[in-house]
Coordinates of C-alpha atoms and ligand atoms in Angstrom, one line a residue:
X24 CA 0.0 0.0 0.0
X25 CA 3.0 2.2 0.9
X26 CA 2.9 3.6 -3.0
X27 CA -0.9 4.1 -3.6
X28 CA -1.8 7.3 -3.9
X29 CA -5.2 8.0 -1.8
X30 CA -8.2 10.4 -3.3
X31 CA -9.1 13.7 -1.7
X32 CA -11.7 12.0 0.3
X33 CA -9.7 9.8 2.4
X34 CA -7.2 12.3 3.1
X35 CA -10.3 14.5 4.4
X36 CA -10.3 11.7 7.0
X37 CA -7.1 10.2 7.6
X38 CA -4.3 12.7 6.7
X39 CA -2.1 14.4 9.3
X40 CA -3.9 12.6 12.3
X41 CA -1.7 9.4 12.4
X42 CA 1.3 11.4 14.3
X43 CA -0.4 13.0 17.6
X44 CA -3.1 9.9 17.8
X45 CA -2.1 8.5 21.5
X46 CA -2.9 6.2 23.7
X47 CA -5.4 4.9 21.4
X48 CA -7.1 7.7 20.9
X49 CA -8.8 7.8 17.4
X50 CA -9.5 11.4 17.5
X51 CA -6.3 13.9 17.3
X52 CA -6.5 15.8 21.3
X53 CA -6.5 19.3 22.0
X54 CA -3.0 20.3 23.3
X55 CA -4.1 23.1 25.3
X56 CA 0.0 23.3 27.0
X57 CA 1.6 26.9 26.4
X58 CA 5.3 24.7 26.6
X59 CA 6.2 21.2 26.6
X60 CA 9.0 19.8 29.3
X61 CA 12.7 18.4 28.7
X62 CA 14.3 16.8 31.0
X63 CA 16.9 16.3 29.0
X64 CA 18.5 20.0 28.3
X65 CA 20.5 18.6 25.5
X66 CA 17.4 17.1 23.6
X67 CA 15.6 20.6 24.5
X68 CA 18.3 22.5 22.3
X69 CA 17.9 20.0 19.4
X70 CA 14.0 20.5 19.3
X71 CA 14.7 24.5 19.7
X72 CA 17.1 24.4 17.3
X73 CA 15.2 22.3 14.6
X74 CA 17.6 19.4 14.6
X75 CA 15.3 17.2 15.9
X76 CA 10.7 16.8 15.9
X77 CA 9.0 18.5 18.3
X78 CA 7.2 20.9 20.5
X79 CA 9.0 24.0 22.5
X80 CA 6.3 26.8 23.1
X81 CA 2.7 26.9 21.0
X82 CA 3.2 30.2 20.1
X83 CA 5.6 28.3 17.5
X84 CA 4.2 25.3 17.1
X85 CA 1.4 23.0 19.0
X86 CA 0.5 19.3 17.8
X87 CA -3.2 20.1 17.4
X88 CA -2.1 22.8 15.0
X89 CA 0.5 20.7 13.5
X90 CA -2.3 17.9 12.8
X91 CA -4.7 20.3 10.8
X92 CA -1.7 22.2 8.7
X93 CA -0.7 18.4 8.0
X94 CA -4.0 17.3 6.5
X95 CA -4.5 20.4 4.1
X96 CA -0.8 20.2 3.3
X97 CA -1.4 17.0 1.7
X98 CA -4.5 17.8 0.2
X99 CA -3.4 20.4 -1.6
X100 CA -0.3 18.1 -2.3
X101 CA 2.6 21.1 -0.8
X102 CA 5.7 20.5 0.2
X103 CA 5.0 22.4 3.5
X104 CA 2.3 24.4 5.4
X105 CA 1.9 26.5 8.3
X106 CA -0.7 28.3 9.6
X107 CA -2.2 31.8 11.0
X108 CA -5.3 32.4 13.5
X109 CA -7.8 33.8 10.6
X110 CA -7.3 34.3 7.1
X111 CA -6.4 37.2 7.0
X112 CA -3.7 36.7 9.7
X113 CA -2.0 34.5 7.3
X114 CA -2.3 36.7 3.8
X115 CA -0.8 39.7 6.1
X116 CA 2.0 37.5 7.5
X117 CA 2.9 36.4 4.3
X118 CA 3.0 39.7 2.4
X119 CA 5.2 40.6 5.4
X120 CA 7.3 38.2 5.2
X121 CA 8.1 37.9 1.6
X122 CA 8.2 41.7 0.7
X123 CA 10.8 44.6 1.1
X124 CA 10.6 48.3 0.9
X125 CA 11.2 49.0 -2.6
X126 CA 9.5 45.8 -3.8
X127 CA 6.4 45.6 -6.3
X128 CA 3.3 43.7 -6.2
X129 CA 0.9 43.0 -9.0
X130 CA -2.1 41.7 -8.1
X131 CA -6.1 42.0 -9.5
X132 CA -9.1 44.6 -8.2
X133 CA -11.6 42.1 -6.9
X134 CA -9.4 40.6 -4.5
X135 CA -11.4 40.4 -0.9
X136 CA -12.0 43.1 0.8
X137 CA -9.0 42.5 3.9
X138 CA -6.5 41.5 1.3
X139 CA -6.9 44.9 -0.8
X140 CA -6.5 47.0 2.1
X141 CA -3.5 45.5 2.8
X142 CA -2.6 46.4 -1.1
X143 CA -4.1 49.9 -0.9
X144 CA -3.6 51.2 2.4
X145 CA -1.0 49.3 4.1
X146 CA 1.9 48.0 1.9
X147 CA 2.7 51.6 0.5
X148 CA 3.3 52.7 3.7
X149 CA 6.2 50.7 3.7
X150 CA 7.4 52.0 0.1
X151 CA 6.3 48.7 -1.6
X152 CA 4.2 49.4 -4.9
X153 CA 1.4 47.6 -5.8
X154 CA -0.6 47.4 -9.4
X155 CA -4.0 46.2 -9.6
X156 CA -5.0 44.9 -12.9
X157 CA -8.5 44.4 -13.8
X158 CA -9.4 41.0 -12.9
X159 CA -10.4 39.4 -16.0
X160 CA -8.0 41.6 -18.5
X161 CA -4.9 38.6 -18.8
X162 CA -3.3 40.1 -21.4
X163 CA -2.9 43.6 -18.8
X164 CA -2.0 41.0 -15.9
X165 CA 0.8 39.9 -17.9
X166 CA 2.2 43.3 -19.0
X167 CA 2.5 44.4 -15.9
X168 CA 4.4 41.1 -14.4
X169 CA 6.5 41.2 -17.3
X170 CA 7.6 45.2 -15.9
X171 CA 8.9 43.6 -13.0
X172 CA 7.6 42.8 -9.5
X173 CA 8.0 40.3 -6.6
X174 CA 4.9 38.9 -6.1
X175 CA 1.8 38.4 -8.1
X176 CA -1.3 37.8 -6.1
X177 CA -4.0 35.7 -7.2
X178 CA -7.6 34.7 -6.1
X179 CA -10.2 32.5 -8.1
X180 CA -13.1 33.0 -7.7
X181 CA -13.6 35.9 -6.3
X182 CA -14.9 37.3 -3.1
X183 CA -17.7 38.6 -4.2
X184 CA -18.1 39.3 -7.8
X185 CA -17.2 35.1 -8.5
X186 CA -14.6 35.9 -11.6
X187 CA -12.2 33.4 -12.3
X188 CA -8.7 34.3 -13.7
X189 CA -6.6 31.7 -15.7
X190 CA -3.8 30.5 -12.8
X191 CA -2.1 28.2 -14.9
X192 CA -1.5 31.2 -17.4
X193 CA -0.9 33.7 -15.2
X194 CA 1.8 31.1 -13.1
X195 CA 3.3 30.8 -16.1
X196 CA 4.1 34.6 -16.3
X197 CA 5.1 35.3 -12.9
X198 CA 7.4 32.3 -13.2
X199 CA 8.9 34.1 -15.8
X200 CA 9.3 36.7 -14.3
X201 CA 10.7 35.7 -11.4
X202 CA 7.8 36.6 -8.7
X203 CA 6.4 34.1 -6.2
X204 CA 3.0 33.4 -7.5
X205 CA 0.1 33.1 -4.4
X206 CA -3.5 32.0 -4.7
X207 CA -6.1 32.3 -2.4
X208 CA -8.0 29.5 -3.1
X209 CA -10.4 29.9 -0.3
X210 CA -13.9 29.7 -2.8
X211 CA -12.7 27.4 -4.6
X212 CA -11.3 24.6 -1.6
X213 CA -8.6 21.8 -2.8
X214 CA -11.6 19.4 -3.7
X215 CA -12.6 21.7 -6.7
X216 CA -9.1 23.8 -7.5
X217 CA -5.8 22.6 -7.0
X218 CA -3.3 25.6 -7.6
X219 CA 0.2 23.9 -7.1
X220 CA -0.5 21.6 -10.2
X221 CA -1.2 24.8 -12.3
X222 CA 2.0 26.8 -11.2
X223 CA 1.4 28.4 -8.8
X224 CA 3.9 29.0 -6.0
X225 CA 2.1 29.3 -2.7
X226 CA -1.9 28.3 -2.2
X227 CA -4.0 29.9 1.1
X228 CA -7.2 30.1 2.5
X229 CA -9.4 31.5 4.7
X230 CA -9.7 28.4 7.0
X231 CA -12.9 30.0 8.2
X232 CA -15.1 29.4 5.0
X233 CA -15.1 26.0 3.8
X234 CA -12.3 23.7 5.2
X235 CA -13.9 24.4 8.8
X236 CA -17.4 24.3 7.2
X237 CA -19.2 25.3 10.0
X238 CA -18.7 28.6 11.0
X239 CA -17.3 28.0 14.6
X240 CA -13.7 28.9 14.5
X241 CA -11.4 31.6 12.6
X242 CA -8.2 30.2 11.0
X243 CA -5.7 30.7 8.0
X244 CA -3.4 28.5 6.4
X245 CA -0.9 28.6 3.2
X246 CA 0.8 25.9 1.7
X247 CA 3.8 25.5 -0.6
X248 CA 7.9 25.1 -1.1
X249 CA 9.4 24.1 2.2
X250 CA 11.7 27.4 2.1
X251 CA 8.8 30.1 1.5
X252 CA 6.7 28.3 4.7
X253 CA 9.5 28.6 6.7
X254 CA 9.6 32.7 6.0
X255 CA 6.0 32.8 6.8
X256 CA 6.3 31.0 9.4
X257 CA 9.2 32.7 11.3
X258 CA 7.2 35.9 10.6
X259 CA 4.5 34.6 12.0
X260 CA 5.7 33.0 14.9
X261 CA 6.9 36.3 15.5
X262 CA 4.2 38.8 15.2
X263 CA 2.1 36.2 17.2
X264 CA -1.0 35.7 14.9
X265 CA -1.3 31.8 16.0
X266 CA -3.7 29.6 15.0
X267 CA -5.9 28.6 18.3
X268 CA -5.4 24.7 19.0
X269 CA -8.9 24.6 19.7
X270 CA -10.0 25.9 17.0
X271 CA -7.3 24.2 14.9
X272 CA -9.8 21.0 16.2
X273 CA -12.5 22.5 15.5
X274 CA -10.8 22.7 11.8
X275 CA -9.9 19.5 11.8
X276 CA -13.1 17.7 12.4
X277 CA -15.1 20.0 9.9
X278 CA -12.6 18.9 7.5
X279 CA -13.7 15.4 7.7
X280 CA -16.9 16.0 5.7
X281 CA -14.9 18.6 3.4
X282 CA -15.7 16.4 0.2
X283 CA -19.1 15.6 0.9
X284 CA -19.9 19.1 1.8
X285 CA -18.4 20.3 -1.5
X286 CA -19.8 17.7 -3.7
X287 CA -23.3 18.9 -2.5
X288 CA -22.9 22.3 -2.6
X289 CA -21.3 22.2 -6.4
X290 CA -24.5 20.6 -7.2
X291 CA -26.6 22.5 -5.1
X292 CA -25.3 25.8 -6.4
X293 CA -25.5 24.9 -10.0
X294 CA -29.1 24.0 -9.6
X295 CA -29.9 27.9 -7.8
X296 CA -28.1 29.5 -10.4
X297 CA -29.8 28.5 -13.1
X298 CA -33.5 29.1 -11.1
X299 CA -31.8 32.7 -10.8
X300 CA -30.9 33.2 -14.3
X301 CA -34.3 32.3 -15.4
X302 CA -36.0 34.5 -13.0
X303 CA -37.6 38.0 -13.9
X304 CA -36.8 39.5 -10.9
X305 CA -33.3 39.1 -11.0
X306 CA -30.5 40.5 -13.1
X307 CA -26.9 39.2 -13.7
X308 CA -26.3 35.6 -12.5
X309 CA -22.7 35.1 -11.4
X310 CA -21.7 32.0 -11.2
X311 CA -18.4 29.6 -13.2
X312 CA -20.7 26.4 -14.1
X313 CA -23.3 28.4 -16.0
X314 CA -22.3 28.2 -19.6
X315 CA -22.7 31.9 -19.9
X316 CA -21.0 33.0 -17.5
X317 CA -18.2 35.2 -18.6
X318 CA -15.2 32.7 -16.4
X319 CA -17.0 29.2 -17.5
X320 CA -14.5 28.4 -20.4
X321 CA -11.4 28.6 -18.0
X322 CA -13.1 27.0 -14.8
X323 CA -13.9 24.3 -16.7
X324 CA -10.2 24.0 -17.5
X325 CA -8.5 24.5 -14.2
X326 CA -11.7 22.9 -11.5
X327 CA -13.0 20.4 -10.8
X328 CA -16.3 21.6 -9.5
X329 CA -18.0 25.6 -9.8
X330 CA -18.3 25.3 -5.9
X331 CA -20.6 26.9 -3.6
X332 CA -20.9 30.5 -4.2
X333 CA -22.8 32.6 -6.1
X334 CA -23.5 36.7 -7.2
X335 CA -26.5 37.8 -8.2
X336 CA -28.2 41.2 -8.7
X337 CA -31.5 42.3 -8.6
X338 CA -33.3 44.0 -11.2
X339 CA -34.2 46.2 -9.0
X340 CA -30.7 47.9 -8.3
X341 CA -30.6 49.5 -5.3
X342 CA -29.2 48.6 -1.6
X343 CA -33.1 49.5 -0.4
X344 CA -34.3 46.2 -2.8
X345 CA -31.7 44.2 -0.7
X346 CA -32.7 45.9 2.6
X347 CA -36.3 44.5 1.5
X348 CA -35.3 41.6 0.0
X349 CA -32.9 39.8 2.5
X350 CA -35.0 39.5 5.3
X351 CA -37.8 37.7 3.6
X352 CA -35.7 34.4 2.9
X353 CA -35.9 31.8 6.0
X354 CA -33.2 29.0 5.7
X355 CA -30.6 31.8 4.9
X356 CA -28.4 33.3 7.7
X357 CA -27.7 37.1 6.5
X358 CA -24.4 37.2 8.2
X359 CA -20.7 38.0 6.9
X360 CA -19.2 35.0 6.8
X361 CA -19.9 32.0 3.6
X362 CA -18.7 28.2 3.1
X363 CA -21.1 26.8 6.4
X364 CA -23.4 24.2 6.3
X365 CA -26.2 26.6 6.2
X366 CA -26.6 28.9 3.3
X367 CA -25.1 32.4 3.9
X368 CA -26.4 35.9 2.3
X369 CA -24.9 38.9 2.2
X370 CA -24.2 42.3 0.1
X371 CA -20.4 43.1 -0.1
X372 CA -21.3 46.3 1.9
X373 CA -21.9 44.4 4.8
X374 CA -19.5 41.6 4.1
X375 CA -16.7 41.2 1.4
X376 CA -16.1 45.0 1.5
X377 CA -17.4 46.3 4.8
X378 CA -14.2 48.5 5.0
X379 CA -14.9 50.1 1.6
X380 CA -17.3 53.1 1.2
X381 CA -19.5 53.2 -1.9
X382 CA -17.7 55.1 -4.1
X383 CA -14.8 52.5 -3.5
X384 CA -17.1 50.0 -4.2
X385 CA -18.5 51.6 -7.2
X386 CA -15.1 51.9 -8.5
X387 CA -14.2 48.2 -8.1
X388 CA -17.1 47.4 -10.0
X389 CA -19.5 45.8 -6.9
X390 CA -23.3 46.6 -8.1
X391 CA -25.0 48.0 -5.6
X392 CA -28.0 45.3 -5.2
X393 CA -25.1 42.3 -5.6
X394 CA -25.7 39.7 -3.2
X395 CA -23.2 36.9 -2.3
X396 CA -25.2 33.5 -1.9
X397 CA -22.9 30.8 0.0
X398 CA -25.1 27.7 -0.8
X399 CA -25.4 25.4 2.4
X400 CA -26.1 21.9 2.5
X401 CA -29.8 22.0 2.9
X402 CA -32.4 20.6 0.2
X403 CA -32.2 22.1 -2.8
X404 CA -35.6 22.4 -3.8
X405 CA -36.4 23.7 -0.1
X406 CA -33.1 26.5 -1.0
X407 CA -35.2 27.1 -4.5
X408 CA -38.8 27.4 -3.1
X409 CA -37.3 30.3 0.0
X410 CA -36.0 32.4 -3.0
X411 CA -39.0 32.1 -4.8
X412 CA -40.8 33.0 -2.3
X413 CA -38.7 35.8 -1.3
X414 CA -39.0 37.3 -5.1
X415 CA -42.4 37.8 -5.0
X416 CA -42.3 41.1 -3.7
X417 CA -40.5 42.3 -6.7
Ligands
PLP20 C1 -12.9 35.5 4.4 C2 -11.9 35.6 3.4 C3 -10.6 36.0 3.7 C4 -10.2 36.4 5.1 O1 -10.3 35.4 6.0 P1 -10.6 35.6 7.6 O2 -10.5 34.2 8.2 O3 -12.0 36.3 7.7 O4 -9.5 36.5 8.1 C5 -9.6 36.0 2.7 N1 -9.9 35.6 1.5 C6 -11.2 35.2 1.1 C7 -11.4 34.8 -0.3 C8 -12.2 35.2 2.0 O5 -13.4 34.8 1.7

């Protein structure tokens, strides 16, 4: 068995657990320690020096933690991973880390909201530039990377406007450039997009969304070369954002169920967006697995599955029509976050983009009656009958 390659599904179960399993345990324990003992003072300097496995303080590094960076690592088959206490702990940490004053980013406009304040407000404080491309426009991605620049920063689909860029293009022509290439793949999830295996140099998510699954814990994790983790993860170690070993449980266990989940809500989502795009009341449909959607051609290249989230607009475009519209649907949580079990709506002015005012979202191209649908796990048809029923007012 020792060559046989196992399938997503079984490492949603079995990976990364085998290590910290004790005493017969079949569940991976919460290491709630702050330090871990040596007698021996000699073995102590070979763990703190990283000549030998294990544990010094869990600021650094905790089992529990270890465990959950272990089983995405494989799945989204990296060399290494470490990890951050929320998402956006670990796309800070790693700008940090990997970027100088002087230093140039190009990355797209409809990145999530967190990540292009860091582009917009933050990094030029330090004297690093940053471009921002139009999301879709390749051809002005790749000018730009070609001028130069350390990183290019990628995410497909995104959070909220669900526009998919070309990764394994785009890899190709930061490679050549000589940036490190990063994707947050946190809509997409390793079950339905695999980055590494397009190019691309370092993969993240929001741990939050979809690999916890059920919207109990905050996390972050990248995954990549074994010499780009270790920057992050000094940097992080450093500025302290750690990853909870609780909630890295929490993580762990929602992760179990990662491919079913995903399976489901591929379907499930599919089904909704084509009940949207044939409604009157609504507008534009955004969503990869409808074949007129404007990213289908390349999603259907580079995933597996469209996954679980969705755009739409209203007809009626105007924030009052979603202040109206909103509370009228009952097995949907109106709430910020997306990628639970239940389904999750939200307008980026309350989610996505809470930071931005409306004339920044006007200028990134965020309609003002968009609404982000984060398809749950429920019954479809029950998901389908609560939006028709919400419509009717229009
Ligand atoms: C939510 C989200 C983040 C930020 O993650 P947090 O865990 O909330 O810090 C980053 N990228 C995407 C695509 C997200 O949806």
């Amino acid at each position: 068995m020792t060559n046989h390659q196992i399938l997503a599904g079984t490492q949603c179960i079995w990976a990364g657990e085998e290590e910290y399993l004790m005493q017969g345990a079949t569940q991976v324990p919460v290491v709630h320690s702050v330090s871990y003992g040596y007698k021996d003072v000699d073995e102590w300097m070979q763990v703190a020096l990283g000549q030998k496995a294990g544990h010094i303080y869990s600021r650094a590094t905790n089992p529990t933690v270890h465990a959950f960076e272990e089983k995405i690592r494989q799945l989204e088959g990296a060399e290494a991973a470490t990890s951050a206490s929320t998402g956006m702990g670990i796309i800070s940490s790693t700008l940090f880390a990997l970027l100088s004053p002087g230093d140039r980013v190009v990355s797209v406009k409809d990145t999530y909201g967190g990540t292009n304040l860091i582009f917009t407000e933050f990094l030029p404080r330090f004297n690093i530039e940053v471009t921002l491309c139009d999301t879709t426009d390749h051809e002005a991605i790749e000018n730009e990377v070609a001028k130069g620049c350390q990183v290019l920063y990628l995410e497909s689909p995104t959070n909220p406007t669900v526009k998919v860029v070309d990764l394994a293009r785009l890899a190709a022509a930061g490679s050549k450039a000589g940036a490190i290439v990063i994707a947050d793949n946190t809509f997409a999830t390793p079950i339905n997009q695999k980055p590494l295996s397009l190019g691309v140099d370092l993969v993240l998510h929001s741990a939050t969304k979809f690999l916890g699954g059920h919207a109990d814990a905050l996390g972050g994790v990248i995954c990549g070369q074994k010499s780009l983790i270790k920057q992050i993860f000094h940097f992080r170690e450093i500025n302290g954002a750690t990853l909870h070993p609780m909630a890295a449980y929490f993580l762990l266990r929602g992760m179990k169920t990662l491919h079913l989940r995903i399976r489901q809500q591929n379907e499930s989502a599919l089904n909704i967006a084509r009940f949207l795009e044939s409604h009157p009341a609504v507008g534009d449909v955004r969503y990869p697995g409808l074949t007129s959607d404007e990213g289908h051609r390349i999603a259907q290249q580079q995933m597996h599955g469209f996954g679980g989230m969705l755009g739409f607009t209203l007809k009626e475009n105007s924030f009052d029509a979603v202040r109206r519209f909103l509370p009228r649907l009952r097995y949907a949580h109106a709430a910020a976050n997306l990628g639970s079990v239940e389904t999750i709506v939200g307008p980026p002015a309350t989610t996505s983009h809470v930071e931005c005012s409306a004339e920044e979202r006007a200028a990134m191209g965020i309609p003002e009656s968009l609404i982000r649908y984060s398809t749950g796990i429920e019954d479809v048809a029950d998901l389908i009958a609560d939006l028709k029923q919400a419509l009717t007012i229009f």
